[in-house]
């Protein structure tokens, strides 16, 4: 039977003086919370803050995940006791799990998710986590914390038993941006594809027509989805992996 969550000592991951320990940020919802999708008939969830941090193969080999695994095991034992349920869901995922299958059946690597790496979804909850920039100023502009920048994090851990799902989540207590990196959002720059229009007066048009014989699209013609972030990949689901040995 699941018990209560006891406080575990937070751990910091990464060293600002050692760039080899800097983690890659992905799926940032740190300035504005994410609206959580719900299944049919499921009660609406509160917006949540959070992010994903990616560890390279070299960082995993150097043991950088071990402090997080330690508090995850502590939270698991605190919550579930000595007899842990089968199929506990693990917060630790392989980067290859974010890759997608191409037309030839081969996996296409996802930007920012390297071979042999691992990633963790960090749950910030409904309260905005304390996020700072390189100068230790509070981050108020979401553009500062973009997918691909380098960060340090302070983590906590807790067990959960929700709607039949049991496992351990890693919480985000604090985060600091320490460097820039390649943006892995998957967006393109308009300047790479377009150029300034010449003779603007001659090309000016009026009316709602798009010039292709069709009017402007109706509001209700558009469809939007909540399963994909700007990274171009769907956010990792909580139930993708099970691992009872973390």
Coordinates of C-alpha atoms in Angstrom, one line a residue:
X1 CA 0.0 0.0 0.0
X2 CA 1.3 3.4 -0.9
X3 CA 2.3 5.6 2.0
X4 CA 3.1 9.3 2.3
X5 CA 5.9 11.2 0.7
X6 CA 8.7 12.1 3.0
X7 CA 11.0 15.0 2.2
X8 CA 14.2 13.9 0.5
X9 CA 17.3 16.1 0.5
X10 CA 17.5 18.0 -2.9
X11 CA 20.5 17.4 -5.1
X12 CA 22.2 19.7 -7.5
X13 CA 23.2 18.4 -10.9
X14 CA 26.1 20.0 -12.7
X15 CA 28.9 22.4 -11.9
X16 CA 29.0 25.9 -13.3
X17 CA 32.7 25.8 -13.5
X18 CA 32.8 22.6 -15.6
X19 CA 31.0 22.9 -19.0
X20 CA 31.3 19.1 -19.4
X21 CA 28.6 18.8 -16.7
X22 CA 26.2 21.3 -18.1
X23 CA 22.8 19.7 -19.1
X24 CA 20.8 20.4 -22.2
X25 CA 17.4 21.9 -21.7
X26 CA 14.3 20.7 -23.6
X27 CA 10.6 21.2 -23.5
X28 CA 10.8 24.3 -21.2
X29 CA 7.7 25.4 -19.5
X30 CA 9.4 27.5 -16.9
X31 CA 8.1 31.0 -17.3
X32 CA 4.6 30.1 -18.3
X33 CA 3.0 26.8 -17.3
X34 CA 1.9 24.1 -19.7
X35 CA -1.8 23.4 -20.1
X36 CA -1.9 19.7 -19.4
X37 CA -3.9 17.5 -21.9
X38 CA -6.7 15.3 -20.5
X39 CA -8.3 12.1 -21.6
X40 CA -12.0 11.9 -22.4
X41 CA -14.0 12.0 -19.1
X42 CA -10.9 12.9 -17.1
X43 CA -11.0 15.9 -14.8
X44 CA -9.1 19.0 -16.1
X45 CA -5.7 19.3 -14.6
X46 CA -4.0 22.4 -13.3
X47 CA -1.4 24.0 -15.6
X48 CA 2.0 22.7 -14.7
X49 CA 5.6 24.1 -14.8
X50 CA 8.4 21.8 -15.8
X51 CA 11.0 20.8 -18.3
X52 CA 13.2 18.0 -19.6
X53 CA 17.0 17.8 -19.1
X54 CA 19.2 15.7 -21.3
X55 CA 22.4 13.9 -20.2
X56 CA 25.0 12.9 -22.8
X57 CA 26.5 9.4 -22.9
X58 CA 29.7 10.8 -21.4
X59 CA 27.7 12.4 -18.5
X60 CA 25.9 9.2 -17.8
X61 CA 29.2 7.3 -17.8
X62 CA 30.7 9.9 -15.4
X63 CA 28.0 9.1 -12.9
X64 CA 26.0 12.3 -13.1
X65 CA 22.7 10.5 -12.9
X66 CA 23.7 8.7 -9.7
X67 CA 22.6 11.4 -7.2
X68 CA 19.2 11.6 -8.9
X69 CA 18.8 7.9 -8.8
X70 CA 19.7 7.9 -5.1
X71 CA 16.9 10.3 -4.2
X72 CA 14.5 8.5 -6.6
X73 CA 15.2 5.2 -4.7
X74 CA 14.7 7.0 -1.4
X75 CA 11.4 8.5 -2.5
X76 CA 10.3 5.1 -3.8
X77 CA 11.1 3.3 -0.6
X78 CA 9.4 6.1 1.5
X79 CA 6.2 6.0 -0.5
X80 CA 5.8 2.3 -1.4
X81 CA 7.7 0.7 1.5
X82 CA 9.6 -2.5 1.4
X83 CA 7.2 -4.3 -0.9
X84 CA 7.2 -2.2 -4.1
X85 CA 4.5 -2.8 -6.7
X86 CA 5.3 -4.4 -10.0
X87 CA 5.7 -2.2 -13.0
X88 CA 6.7 1.0 -11.2
X89 CA 7.3 3.7 -13.7
X90 CA 10.7 5.1 -13.9
X91 CA 11.6 8.8 -14.4
X92 CA 14.8 7.8 -16.3
X93 CA 14.5 7.4 -20.1
X94 CA 16.9 6.6 -23.0
X95 CA 17.4 9.3 -25.6
X96 CA 16.7 6.8 -28.3
X97 CA 13.1 6.7 -27.0
X98 CA 12.6 10.2 -28.5
X99 CA 13.8 9.2 -32.0
X100 CA 11.2 8.7 -34.7
X101 CA 11.1 6.0 -37.5
X102 CA 11.8 7.2 -41.0
X103 CA 10.3 6.1 -44.3
X104 CA 13.0 3.4 -44.6
X105 CA 12.2 2.0 -41.1
X106 CA 15.4 3.4 -39.6
X107 CA 15.3 5.6 -36.5
X108 CA 16.0 9.3 -37.1
X109 CA 17.9 10.9 -34.2
X110 CA 16.1 13.7 -32.4
X111 CA 18.0 17.0 -32.1
X112 CA 19.5 17.3 -28.7
X113 CA 18.9 13.6 -27.8
X114 CA 22.3 11.9 -28.5
X115 CA 23.1 8.2 -28.8
X116 CA 23.6 6.6 -25.4
X117 CA 22.2 9.6 -23.5
X118 CA 19.4 9.7 -21.0
X119 CA 16.8 12.3 -20.1
X120 CA 14.5 13.1 -17.2
X121 CA 11.2 15.0 -17.2
X122 CA 11.4 17.4 -14.2
X123 CA 8.0 18.3 -12.7
X124 CA 7.7 21.9 -11.4
X125 CA 4.1 21.6 -10.3
X126 CA 1.6 24.4 -10.2
X127 CA 4.1 26.8 -8.5
X128 CA 6.6 28.5 -10.7
X129 CA 10.1 27.2 -10.0
X130 CA 13.0 29.5 -9.1
X131 CA 14.9 30.0 -12.4
X132 CA 17.9 32.2 -12.8
X133 CA 20.1 33.4 -15.6
X134 CA 23.9 33.5 -15.8
X135 CA 24.0 36.6 -13.6
X136 CA 21.6 35.0 -11.1
X137 CA 18.8 37.3 -12.1
X138 CA 15.3 35.8 -12.1
X139 CA 14.2 34.7 -15.6
X140 CA 11.0 36.5 -16.7
X141 CA 11.5 36.1 -20.5
X142 CA 10.8 32.6 -21.8
X143 CA 13.2 33.3 -24.7
X144 CA 16.1 33.1 -22.3
X145 CA 15.4 29.5 -21.5
X146 CA 15.1 28.0 -25.0
X147 CA 15.4 24.3 -26.0
X148 CA 19.1 23.6 -26.3
X149 CA 20.6 26.1 -23.8
X150 CA 22.8 24.7 -21.0
X151 CA 21.5 24.5 -17.4
X152 CA 22.2 23.3 -13.9
X153 CA 19.3 22.0 -11.9
X154 CA 18.3 21.2 -8.3
X155 CA 16.1 18.1 -8.1
X156 CA 13.8 16.5 -5.6
X157 CA 11.9 13.2 -5.9
X158 CA 8.5 11.8 -4.8
X159 CA 6.4 8.8 -5.3
X160 CA 2.9 8.8 -6.8
X161 CA -0.1 6.5 -7.2
X162 CA -2.6 8.2 -9.5
X163 CA -5.4 6.5 -11.5
X164 CA -3.7 3.2 -11.3
X165 CA -0.3 4.5 -12.3
X166 CA 2.5 4.1 -9.8
X167 CA 6.0 5.3 -9.9
X168 CA 8.5 8.0 -9.0
X169 CA 8.8 11.5 -10.4
X170 CA 11.7 13.9 -10.2
X171 CA 10.7 17.4 -9.1
X172 CA 12.4 20.6 -10.2
X173 CA 13.3 22.8 -7.3
X174 CA 15.5 25.3 -9.0
X175 CA 17.3 25.9 -12.3
X176 CA 20.1 28.2 -13.6
X177 CA 21.0 28.8 -17.2
X178 CA 24.8 28.7 -17.5
X179 CA 25.4 28.8 -21.2
X180 CA 24.1 28.9 -24.7
X181 CA 23.8 25.9 -27.1
X182 CA 22.4 25.0 -30.5
X183 CA 18.7 25.7 -30.5
X184 CA 16.9 22.3 -30.9
X185 CA 13.5 23.8 -31.3
X186 CA 13.3 22.7 -35.0
X187 CA 12.2 26.1 -36.2
X188 CA 13.6 27.7 -39.3
X189 CA 14.6 31.3 -39.9
X190 CA 12.5 33.3 -42.4
X191 CA 15.6 35.1 -43.5
X192 CA 17.1 31.8 -44.8
X193 CA 14.2 31.4 -47.2
X194 CA 12.8 34.8 -48.0
X195 CA 14.1 38.2 -49.1
X196 CA 12.9 41.8 -49.0
X197 CA 10.1 42.5 -51.5
X198 CA 10.9 45.1 -54.1
X199 CA 8.4 47.5 -55.7
X200 CA 6.1 47.2 -52.8
X201 CA 3.7 49.8 -54.3
X202 CA 3.3 47.8 -57.5
X203 CA 2.6 44.6 -55.6
X204 CA 0.2 46.0 -53.0
X205 CA -3.2 44.2 -52.9
X206 CA -6.4 44.8 -51.1
X207 CA -9.2 42.6 -49.9
X208 CA -9.3 39.2 -48.1
X209 CA -8.4 37.1 -51.2
X210 CA -5.2 35.1 -50.9
X211 CA -4.6 35.3 -54.6
X212 CA -5.1 31.6 -55.3
X213 CA -8.8 31.8 -55.8
X214 CA -9.6 31.1 -52.2
X215 CA -10.6 33.5 -49.5
X216 CA -8.9 33.8 -46.2
X217 CA -9.1 30.7 -44.0
X218 CA -12.0 30.5 -41.6
X219 CA -11.2 30.6 -37.9
X220 CA -12.7 27.1 -37.4
X221 CA -10.7 25.6 -40.3
X222 CA -7.5 25.5 -38.3
X223 CA -6.6 22.6 -36.1
X224 CA -4.2 22.8 -33.2
X225 CA -2.6 20.1 -31.1
X226 CA -1.3 20.0 -27.6
X227 CA 0.9 17.0 -27.9
X228 CA 3.9 18.7 -29.6
X229 CA 6.2 21.4 -28.3
X230 CA 8.4 23.6 -30.4
X231 CA 11.1 21.0 -30.3
X232 CA 9.1 19.2 -33.0
X233 CA 8.7 16.1 -30.8
X234 CA 5.8 15.2 -28.5
X235 CA 6.6 15.6 -24.8
X236 CA 7.6 12.3 -23.2
X237 CA 4.7 10.5 -21.6
X238 CA 4.9 9.5 -17.9
X239 CA 4.1 5.9 -18.7
X240 CA 6.6 5.2 -21.5
X241 CA 9.0 3.1 -19.5
X242 CA 9.0 0.9 -16.4
X243 CA 12.0 0.1 -14.4
X244 CA 11.9 -1.4 -11.0
X245 CA 15.7 -1.3 -10.5
X246 CA 16.3 2.5 -10.5

